[in-house]
Coordinates of C-alpha atoms and ligand atoms in Angstrom, one line a residue:
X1 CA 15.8 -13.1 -14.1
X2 CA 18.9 -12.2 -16.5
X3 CA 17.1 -9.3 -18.7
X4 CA 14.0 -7.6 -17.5
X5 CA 13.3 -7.5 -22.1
X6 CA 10.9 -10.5 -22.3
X7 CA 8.5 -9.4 -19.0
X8 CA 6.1 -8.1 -20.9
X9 CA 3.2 -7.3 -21.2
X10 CA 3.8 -6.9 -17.0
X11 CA 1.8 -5.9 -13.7
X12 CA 3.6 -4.3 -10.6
X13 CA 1.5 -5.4 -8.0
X14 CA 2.3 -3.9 -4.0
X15 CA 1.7 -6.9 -2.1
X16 CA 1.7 -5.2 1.7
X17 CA 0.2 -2.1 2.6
X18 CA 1.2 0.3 0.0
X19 CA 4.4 2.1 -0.4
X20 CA 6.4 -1.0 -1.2
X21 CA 8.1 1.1 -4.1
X22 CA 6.1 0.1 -6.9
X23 CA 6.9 3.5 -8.5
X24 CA 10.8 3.0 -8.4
X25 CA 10.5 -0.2 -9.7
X26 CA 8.3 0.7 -12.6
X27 CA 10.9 3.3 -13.6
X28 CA 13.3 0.9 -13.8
X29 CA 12.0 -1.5 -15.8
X30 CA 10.8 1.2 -18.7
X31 CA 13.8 0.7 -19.9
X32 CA 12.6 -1.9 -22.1
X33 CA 9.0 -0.8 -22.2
X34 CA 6.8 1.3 -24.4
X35 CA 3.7 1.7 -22.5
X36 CA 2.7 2.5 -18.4
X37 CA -0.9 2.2 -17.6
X38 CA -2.4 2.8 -13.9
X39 CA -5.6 0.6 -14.2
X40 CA -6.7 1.2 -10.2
X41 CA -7.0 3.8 -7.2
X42 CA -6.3 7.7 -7.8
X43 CA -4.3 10.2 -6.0
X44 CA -4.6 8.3 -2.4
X45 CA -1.4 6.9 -4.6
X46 CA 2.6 8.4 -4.2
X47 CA 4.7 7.1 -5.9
X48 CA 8.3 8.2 -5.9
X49 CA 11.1 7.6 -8.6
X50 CA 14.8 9.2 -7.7
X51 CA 17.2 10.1 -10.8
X52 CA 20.5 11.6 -10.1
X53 CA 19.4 12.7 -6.8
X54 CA 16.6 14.1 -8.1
X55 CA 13.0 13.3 -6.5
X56 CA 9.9 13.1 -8.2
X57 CA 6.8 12.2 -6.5
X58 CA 3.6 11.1 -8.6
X59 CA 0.1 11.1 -7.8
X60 CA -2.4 10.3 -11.3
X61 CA 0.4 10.2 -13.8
X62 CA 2.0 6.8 -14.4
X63 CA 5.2 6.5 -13.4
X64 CA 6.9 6.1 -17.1
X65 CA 6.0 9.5 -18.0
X66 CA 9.9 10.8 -16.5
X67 CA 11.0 8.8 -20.2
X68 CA 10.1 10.9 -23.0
X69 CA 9.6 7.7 -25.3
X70 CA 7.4 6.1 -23.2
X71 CA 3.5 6.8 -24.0
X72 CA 1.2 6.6 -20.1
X73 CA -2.5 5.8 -20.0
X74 CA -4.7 6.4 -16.8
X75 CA -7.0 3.6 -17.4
X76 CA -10.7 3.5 -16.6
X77 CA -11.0 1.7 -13.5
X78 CA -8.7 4.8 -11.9
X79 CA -11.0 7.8 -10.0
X80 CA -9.0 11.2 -11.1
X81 CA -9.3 14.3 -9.1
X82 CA -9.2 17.2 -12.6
X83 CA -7.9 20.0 -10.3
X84 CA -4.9 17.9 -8.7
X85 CA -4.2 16.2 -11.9
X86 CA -3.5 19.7 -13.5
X87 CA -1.3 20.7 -10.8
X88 CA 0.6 17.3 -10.6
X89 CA 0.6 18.5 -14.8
X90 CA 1.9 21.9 -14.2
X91 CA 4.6 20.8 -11.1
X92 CA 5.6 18.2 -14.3
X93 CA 6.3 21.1 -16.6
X94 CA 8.1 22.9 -14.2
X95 CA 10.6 20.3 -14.2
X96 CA 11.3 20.1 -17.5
X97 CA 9.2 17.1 -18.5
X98 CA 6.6 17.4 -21.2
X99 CA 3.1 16.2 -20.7
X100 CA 1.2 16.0 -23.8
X101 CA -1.5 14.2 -25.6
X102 CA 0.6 12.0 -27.0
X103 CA 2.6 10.4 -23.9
X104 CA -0.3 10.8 -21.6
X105 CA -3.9 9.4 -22.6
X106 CA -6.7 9.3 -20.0
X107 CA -9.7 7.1 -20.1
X108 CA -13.1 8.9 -20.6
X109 CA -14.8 6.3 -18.7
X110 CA -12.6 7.1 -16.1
X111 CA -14.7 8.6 -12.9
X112 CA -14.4 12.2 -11.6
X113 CA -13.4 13.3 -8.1
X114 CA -15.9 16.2 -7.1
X115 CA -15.5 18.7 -4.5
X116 CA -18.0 16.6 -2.6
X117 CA -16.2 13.5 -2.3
X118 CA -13.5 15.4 -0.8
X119 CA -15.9 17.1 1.3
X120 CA -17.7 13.6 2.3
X121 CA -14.1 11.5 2.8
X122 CA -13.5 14.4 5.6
X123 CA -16.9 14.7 7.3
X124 CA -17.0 10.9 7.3
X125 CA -13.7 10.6 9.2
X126 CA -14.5 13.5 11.5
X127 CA -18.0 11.8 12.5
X128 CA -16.6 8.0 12.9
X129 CA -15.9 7.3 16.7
X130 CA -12.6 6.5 17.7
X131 CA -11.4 2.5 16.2
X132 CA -13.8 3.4 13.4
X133 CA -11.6 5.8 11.5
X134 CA -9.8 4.3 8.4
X135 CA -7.4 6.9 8.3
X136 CA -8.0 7.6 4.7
X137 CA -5.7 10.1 2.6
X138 CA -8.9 12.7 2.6
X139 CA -8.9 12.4 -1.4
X140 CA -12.1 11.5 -1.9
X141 CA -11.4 8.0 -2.6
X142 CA -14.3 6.1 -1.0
X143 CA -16.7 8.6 -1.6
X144 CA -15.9 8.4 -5.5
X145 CA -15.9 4.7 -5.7
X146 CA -19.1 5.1 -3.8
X147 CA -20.2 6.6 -6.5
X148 CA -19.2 4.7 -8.9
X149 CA -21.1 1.4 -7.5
X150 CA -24.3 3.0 -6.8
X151 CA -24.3 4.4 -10.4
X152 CA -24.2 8.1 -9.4
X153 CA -20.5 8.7 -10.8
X154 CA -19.5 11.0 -13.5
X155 CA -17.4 9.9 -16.1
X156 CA -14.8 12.2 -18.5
X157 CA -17.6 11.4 -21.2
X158 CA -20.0 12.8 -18.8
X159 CA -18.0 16.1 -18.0
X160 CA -17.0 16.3 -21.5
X161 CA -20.5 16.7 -22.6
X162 CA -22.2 20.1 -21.1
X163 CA -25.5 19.2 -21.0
X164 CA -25.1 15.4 -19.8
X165 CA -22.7 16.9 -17.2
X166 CA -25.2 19.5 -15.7
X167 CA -27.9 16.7 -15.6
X168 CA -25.7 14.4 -13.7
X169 CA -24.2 16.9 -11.5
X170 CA -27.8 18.1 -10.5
X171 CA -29.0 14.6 -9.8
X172 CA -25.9 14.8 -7.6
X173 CA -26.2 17.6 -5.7
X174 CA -29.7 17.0 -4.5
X175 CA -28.7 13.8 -3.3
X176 CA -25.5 15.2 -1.6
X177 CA -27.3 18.5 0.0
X178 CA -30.0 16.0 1.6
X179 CA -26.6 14.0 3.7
X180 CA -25.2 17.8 4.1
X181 CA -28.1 18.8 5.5
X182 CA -28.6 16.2 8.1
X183 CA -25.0 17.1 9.5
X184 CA -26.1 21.0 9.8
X185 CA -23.6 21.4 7.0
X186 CA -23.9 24.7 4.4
X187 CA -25.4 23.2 0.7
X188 CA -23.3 22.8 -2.2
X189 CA -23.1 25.2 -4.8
X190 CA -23.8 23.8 -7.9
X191 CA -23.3 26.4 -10.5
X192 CA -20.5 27.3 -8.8
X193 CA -18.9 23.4 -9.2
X194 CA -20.3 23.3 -12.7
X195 CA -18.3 26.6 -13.8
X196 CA -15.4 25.4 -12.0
X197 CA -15.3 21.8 -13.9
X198 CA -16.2 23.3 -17.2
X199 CA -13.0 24.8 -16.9
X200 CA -11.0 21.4 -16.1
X201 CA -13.1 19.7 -19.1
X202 CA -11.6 21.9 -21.6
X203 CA -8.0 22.0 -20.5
X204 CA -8.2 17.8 -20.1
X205 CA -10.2 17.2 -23.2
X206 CA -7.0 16.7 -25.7
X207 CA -6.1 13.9 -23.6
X208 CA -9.3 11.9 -23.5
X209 CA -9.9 8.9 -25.4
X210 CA -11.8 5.6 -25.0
X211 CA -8.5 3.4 -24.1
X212 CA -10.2 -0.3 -24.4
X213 CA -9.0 -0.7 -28.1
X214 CA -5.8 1.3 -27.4
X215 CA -5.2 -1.0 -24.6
X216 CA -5.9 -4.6 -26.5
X217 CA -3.8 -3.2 -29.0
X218 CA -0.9 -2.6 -27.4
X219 CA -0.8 -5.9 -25.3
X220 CA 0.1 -7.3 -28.6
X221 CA 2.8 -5.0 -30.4
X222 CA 3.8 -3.1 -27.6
X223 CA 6.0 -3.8 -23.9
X224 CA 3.4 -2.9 -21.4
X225 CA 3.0 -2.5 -17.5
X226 CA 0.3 -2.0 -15.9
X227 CA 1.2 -0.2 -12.8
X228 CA -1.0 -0.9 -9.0
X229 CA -1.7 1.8 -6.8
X230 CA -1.9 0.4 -2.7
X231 CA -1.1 -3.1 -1.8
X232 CA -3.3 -6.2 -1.8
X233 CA -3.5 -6.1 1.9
X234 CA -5.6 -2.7 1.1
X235 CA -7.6 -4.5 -1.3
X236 CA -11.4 -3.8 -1.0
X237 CA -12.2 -7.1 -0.9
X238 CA -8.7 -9.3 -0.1
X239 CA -7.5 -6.4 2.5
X240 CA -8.1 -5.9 6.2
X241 CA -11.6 -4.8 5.7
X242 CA -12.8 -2.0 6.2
X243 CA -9.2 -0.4 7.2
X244 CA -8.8 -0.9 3.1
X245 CA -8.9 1.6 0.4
X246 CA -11.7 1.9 -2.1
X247 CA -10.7 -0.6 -5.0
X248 CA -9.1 -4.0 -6.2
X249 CA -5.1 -3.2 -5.4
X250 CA -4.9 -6.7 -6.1
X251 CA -4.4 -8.8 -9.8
X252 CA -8.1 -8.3 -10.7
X253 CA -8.2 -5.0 -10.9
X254 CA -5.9 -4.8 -14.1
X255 CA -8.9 -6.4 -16.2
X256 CA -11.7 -4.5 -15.0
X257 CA -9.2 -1.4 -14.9
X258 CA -8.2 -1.5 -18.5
X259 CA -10.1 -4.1 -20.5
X260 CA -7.5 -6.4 -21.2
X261 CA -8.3 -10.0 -21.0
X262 CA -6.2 -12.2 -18.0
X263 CA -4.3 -14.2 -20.6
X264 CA -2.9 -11.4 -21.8
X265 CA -0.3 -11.0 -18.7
X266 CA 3.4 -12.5 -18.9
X267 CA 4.6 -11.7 -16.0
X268 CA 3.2 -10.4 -12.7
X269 CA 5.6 -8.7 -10.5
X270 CA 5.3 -8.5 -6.9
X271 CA 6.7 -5.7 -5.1
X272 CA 7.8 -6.6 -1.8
X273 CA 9.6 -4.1 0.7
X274 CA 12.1 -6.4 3.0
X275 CA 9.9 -5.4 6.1
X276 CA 6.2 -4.1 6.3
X277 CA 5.2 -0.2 6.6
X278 CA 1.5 1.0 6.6
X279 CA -0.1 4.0 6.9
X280 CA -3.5 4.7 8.0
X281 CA -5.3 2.8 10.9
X282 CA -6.1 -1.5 11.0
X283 CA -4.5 -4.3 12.1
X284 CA -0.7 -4.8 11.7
X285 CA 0.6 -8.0 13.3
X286 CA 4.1 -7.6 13.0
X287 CA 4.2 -4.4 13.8
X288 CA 7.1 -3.0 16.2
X289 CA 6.5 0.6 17.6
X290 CA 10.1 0.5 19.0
X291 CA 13.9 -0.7 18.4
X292 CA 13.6 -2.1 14.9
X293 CA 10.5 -0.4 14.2
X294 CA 12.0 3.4 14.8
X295 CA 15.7 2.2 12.9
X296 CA 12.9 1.2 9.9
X297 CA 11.0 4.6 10.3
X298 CA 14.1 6.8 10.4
X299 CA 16.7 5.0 8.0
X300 CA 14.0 4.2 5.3
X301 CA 12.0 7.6 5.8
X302 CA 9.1 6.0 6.5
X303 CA 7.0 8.6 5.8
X304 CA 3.5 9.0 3.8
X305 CA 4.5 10.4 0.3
X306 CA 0.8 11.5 -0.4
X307 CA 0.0 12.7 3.2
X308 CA 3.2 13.0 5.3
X309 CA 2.1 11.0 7.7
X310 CA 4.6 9.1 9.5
X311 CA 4.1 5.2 8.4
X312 CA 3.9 2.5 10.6
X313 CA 6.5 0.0 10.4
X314 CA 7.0 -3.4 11.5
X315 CA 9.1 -7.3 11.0
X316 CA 8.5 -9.0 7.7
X317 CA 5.6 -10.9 7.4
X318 CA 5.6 -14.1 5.3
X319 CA 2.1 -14.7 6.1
X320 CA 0.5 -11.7 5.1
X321 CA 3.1 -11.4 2.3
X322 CA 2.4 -15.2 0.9
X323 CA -1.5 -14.7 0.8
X324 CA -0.7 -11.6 -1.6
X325 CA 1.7 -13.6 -3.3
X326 CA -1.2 -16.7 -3.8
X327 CA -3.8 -13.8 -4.9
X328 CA -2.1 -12.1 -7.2
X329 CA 0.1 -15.4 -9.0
X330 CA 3.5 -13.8 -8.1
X331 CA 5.4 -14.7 -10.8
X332 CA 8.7 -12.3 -9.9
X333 CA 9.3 -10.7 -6.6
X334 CA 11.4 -7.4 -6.6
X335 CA 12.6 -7.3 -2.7
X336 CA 12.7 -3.6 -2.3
X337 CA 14.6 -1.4 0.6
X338 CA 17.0 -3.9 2.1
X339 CA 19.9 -1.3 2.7
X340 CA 17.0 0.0 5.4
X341 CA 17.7 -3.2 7.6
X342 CA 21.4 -3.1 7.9
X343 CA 22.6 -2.3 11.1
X344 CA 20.1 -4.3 13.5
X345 CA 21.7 -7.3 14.7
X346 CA 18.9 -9.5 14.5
X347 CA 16.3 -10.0 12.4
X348 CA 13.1 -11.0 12.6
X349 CA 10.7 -13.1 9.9
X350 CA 6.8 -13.7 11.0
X351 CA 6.1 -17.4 9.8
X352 CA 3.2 -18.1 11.8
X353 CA 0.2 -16.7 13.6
X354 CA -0.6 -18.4 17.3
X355 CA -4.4 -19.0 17.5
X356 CA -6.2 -18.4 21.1
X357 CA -6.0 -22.2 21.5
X358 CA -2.2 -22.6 20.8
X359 CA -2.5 -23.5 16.8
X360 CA -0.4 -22.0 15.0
X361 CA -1.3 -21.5 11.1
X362 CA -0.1 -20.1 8.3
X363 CA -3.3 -18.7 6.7
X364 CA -3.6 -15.1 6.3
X365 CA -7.2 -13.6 7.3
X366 CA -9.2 -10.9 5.9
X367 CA -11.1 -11.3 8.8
X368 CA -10.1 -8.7 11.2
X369 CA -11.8 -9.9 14.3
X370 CA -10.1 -13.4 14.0
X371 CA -7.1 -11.8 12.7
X372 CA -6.6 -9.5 15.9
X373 CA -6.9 -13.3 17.5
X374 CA -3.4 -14.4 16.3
X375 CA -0.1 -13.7 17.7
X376 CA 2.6 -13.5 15.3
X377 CA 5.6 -16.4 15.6
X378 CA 8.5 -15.2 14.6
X379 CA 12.2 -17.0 13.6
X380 CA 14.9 -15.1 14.5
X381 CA 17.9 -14.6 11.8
X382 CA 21.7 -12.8 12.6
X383 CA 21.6 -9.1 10.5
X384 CA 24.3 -7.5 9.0
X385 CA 26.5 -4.2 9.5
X386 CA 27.8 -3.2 5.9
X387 CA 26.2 -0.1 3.8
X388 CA 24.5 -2.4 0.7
X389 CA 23.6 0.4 -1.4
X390 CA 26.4 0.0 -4.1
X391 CA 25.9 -3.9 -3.9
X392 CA 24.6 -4.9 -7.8
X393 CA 25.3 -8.7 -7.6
X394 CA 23.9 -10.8 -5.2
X395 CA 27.0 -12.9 -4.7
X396 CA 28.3 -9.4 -3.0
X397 CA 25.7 -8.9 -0.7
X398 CA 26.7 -9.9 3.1
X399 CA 26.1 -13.9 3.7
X400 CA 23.3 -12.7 6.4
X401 CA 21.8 -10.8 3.5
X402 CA 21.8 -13.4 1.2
X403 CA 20.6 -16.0 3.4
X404 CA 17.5 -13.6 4.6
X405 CA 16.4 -13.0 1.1
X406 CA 16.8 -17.3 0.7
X407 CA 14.4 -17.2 3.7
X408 CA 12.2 -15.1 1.9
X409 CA 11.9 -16.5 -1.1
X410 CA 11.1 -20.0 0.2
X411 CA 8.8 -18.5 2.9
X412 CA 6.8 -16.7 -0.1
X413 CA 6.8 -19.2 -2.4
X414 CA 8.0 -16.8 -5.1
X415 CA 11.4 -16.2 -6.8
X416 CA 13.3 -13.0 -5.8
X417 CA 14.0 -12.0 -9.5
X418 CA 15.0 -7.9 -8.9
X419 CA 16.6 -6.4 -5.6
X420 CA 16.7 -2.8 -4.5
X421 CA 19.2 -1.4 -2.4
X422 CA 18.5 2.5 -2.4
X423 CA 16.2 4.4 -4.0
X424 CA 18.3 5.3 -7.0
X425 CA 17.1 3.8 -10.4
X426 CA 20.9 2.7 -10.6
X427 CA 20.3 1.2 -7.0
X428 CA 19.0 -1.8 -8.3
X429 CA 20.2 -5.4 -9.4
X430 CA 18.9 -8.4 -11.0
X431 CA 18.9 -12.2 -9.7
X432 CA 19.0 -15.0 -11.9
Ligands
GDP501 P1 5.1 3.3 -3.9 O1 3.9 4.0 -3.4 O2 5.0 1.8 -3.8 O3 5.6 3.7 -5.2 O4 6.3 3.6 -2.8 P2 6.6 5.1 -2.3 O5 7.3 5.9 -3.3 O6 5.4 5.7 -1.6 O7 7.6 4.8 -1.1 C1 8.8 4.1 -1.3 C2 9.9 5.0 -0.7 O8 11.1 4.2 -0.6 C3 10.2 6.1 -1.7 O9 10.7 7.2 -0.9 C4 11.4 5.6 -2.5 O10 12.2 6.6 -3.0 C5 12.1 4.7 -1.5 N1 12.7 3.5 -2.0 C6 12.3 2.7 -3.0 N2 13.2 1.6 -3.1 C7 14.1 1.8 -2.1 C8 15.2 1.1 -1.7 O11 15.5 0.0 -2.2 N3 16.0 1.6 -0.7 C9 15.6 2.8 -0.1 N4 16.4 3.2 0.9 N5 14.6 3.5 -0.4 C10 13.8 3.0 -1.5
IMO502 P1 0.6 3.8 -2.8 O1 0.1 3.6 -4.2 C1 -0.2 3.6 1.5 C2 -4.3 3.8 2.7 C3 -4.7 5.0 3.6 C4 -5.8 4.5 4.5 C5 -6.5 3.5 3.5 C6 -7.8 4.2 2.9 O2 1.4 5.0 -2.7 O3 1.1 2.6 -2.3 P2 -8.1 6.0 1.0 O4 -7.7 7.4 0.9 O5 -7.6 5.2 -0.1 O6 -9.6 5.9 1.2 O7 -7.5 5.4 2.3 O8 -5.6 3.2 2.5 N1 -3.7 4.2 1.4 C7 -2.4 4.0 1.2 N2 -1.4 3.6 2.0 N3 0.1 3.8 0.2 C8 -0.9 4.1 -0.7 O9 -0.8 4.2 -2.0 C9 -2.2 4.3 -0.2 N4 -3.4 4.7 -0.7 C10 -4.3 4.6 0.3 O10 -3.6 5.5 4.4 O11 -5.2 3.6 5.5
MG503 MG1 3.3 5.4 -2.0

């Protein structure tokens, strides 16, 4: 890729477990954009953009909205928690970057977080026996999207409306009280969460809007990206079910997110970090709980920017990695994090998974039973010494460098079109 001007209208897609630095890269390339929109997922998402130094983590807000020309949209396939999203507002502010109706829209169709998804991601968790945990970032996430398919979710429109709002949110909190009370857990208040959501309706309702039009719109005039929250491999229905979040991570959930039609995409951008991390329980083949595994965890601070947690970290996996690629139509990779790896002597590069009957195949599974089957098979490559971050040509990279990434790219099947060596917007290169 020489210019990242002609991408658009673009997805950023995480094609491992989250955390890949989808947020960095969409930074970056708003340079040349006019438009962010998050179509998927809520604040189970962190996403973190460095400037000068300077760290800013994001939870709702698109990851444009550090660039005063650039307009964000939370779209309407994303779940929004009103309280946190005035905080993540007011921490905004704080640091000198205006929020305002016109460079942040939100979706009205968009569904609510309520106290009691929170409530019910916990209790959930608490009550699962051990294996059965997912692990989830306690935001509600599942409980919302819960919602959401069984038809009980409140929109904006719902909230914005008092009496629709009180009729949903009563329908609600009989159904609710009924689960609490079979856990010998106190009721829910329901004036109480009424008052207290009146007050977030009025202080959102300047940004409301229905964003379908909008959205169609601006695919056509305007340099777009839609920005994923997660990874495929989280994807409720691609991922490592049920260790998965609550939603499509992967390339479908940009139409039903935002109402854009799938021929509408130029480019679709995979982010790929140059090893794997997750966080949260579920299968991990290549994972490595020592050696290169703690070098990962400490040199790339491998941990959770929503949750803390410490993230699990483990050898690149071309398998898991090329399934998300084939999903999603990877039309650009941006490798991200490969100053991380330098100083281990060896490398390794998953290209297989060993059956129970000596196979080996290079199919990804969903299937966790058949995937905890498979033993990875790795090939082992020489690593590299030298500090990469103020590389910004490939040619300048260290030949074991540049001959991993050549690995990568024909192990993926994708071209490596943007490279990350820090997390510094300036930290960043292009590859023809
Ligand atoms: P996201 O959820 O995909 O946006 O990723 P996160 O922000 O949760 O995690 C990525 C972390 O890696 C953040 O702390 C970034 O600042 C950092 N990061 C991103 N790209 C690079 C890179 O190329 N090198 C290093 N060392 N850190 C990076
Ligand atoms: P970004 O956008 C990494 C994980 C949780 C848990 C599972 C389900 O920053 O990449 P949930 O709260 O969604 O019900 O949790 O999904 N998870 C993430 N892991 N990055 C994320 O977001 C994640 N969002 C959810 O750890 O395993
Ligand atoms: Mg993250």
């Amino acid at each position: 890729m020489k210019t990242t001007k002609d991408i658009f209208p673009a997805v950023i897609i995480g094609t491992q477990w989250g955390d890949e630095g989808k947020g960095k890269i969409v930074d970056l390339l708003c340079e040349n954009a006019n438009m962010v929109v998050r179509y998927q997922g809520g604040n189970n998402a962190g996403h973190t953009i460095v400037i000068n130094g300077k760290k800013t983590v994001l939870h709702h807000v698109p990851s444009g909205i550090l660039r005063s020309d650039i307009v964000c949209v939370i779209g309407n396939g994303v779940v929004v928690d009103p309280e946190i999203l005035l905080q993540e507002l007011e921490g905004l502010k704080n640091n000198g970057v205006s929020v305002t109706p016109q460079n942040l829209i939100i979706s009205n169709s968009a569904h609510v977080i309520m106290p009691y998804h929170k409530l019910f991601d916990k209790l959930k968790e608490e009550a699962a026996s051990a294996g059965k945990k997912i692990g989830t970032t306690g935001r509600g996430i599942g409980p919302v999207y819960t919602d959401k398919a069984s038809r009980k979710g409140i929109r904006f429109y719902h909230l914005m409306d008092e009496k629709l709002f009180r009729d949903r949110l009563h329908d609600n909190v009989i159904e609710k009280n009924d689960y609490l009370k079979a856990m010998g857990h106190e009721p829910l208040d329901e004036q109480a969460i009424f008052d207290e959501y009146m007050k977030y309706a009025n202080k959102l309702r300047p940004y409301m809007k229905d964003t379908t039009y909008l959205l169609n719109e601006a695919v056509k005039n305007k340099n777009v990206i839609f920005e994923g929250a997660q990874g495929t491999l989280l994807d409720i229905d691609f991922g490592t079910f049920p260790f998965v979040t609550s939603s499509n991570a992967s390339i479908g959930g940009v139409f039903c997110g935002s109402g854009i039609p799938a021929n509408k995409l130029n480019s679709i951008v995979g982010i790929v970090k140059a090893y794997v991390t997750r966080v949260g329980a579920g299968p991990f083949p290549s994972e490595q709980t020592e050696g290169a595994g703690l070098h990962m965890q400490k040199v790339g601070h491998e941990y959770g920017s929503t949750t803390g947690r410490p993230r699990r970290c483990g050898w690149f996996d071309a398998i898991a990695t090329g399934y998300s690629i084939m999903i999603n139509g990877v039309t650009d990779v941006a490798i991200t994090k490969l100053d991380v790896l330098s100083g281990l002597d060896e490398l390794k590069i998953c290209t297989g998974y060993k059956g129970p009957d000596g196979q080996i195949t290079k199919e990804f599974t969903c299937n966790i039973t058949e995937l905890a089957k498979f033993e990875p098979v790795y090939e082992t490559v020489p690593g590299w010494g030298e500090d990469i971050t103020g590389v910004r040509d490939f040619s300048d990279l260290p030949k074991n460098a540049q001959t991993y990434l050549n690995k990568l790219e024909e192990l993926m099947g994708a071209k490596i079109s943007i490279i990350s060596v820090g997390p510094g917007r300036e930290e960043t290169f292009l590859k023809d």
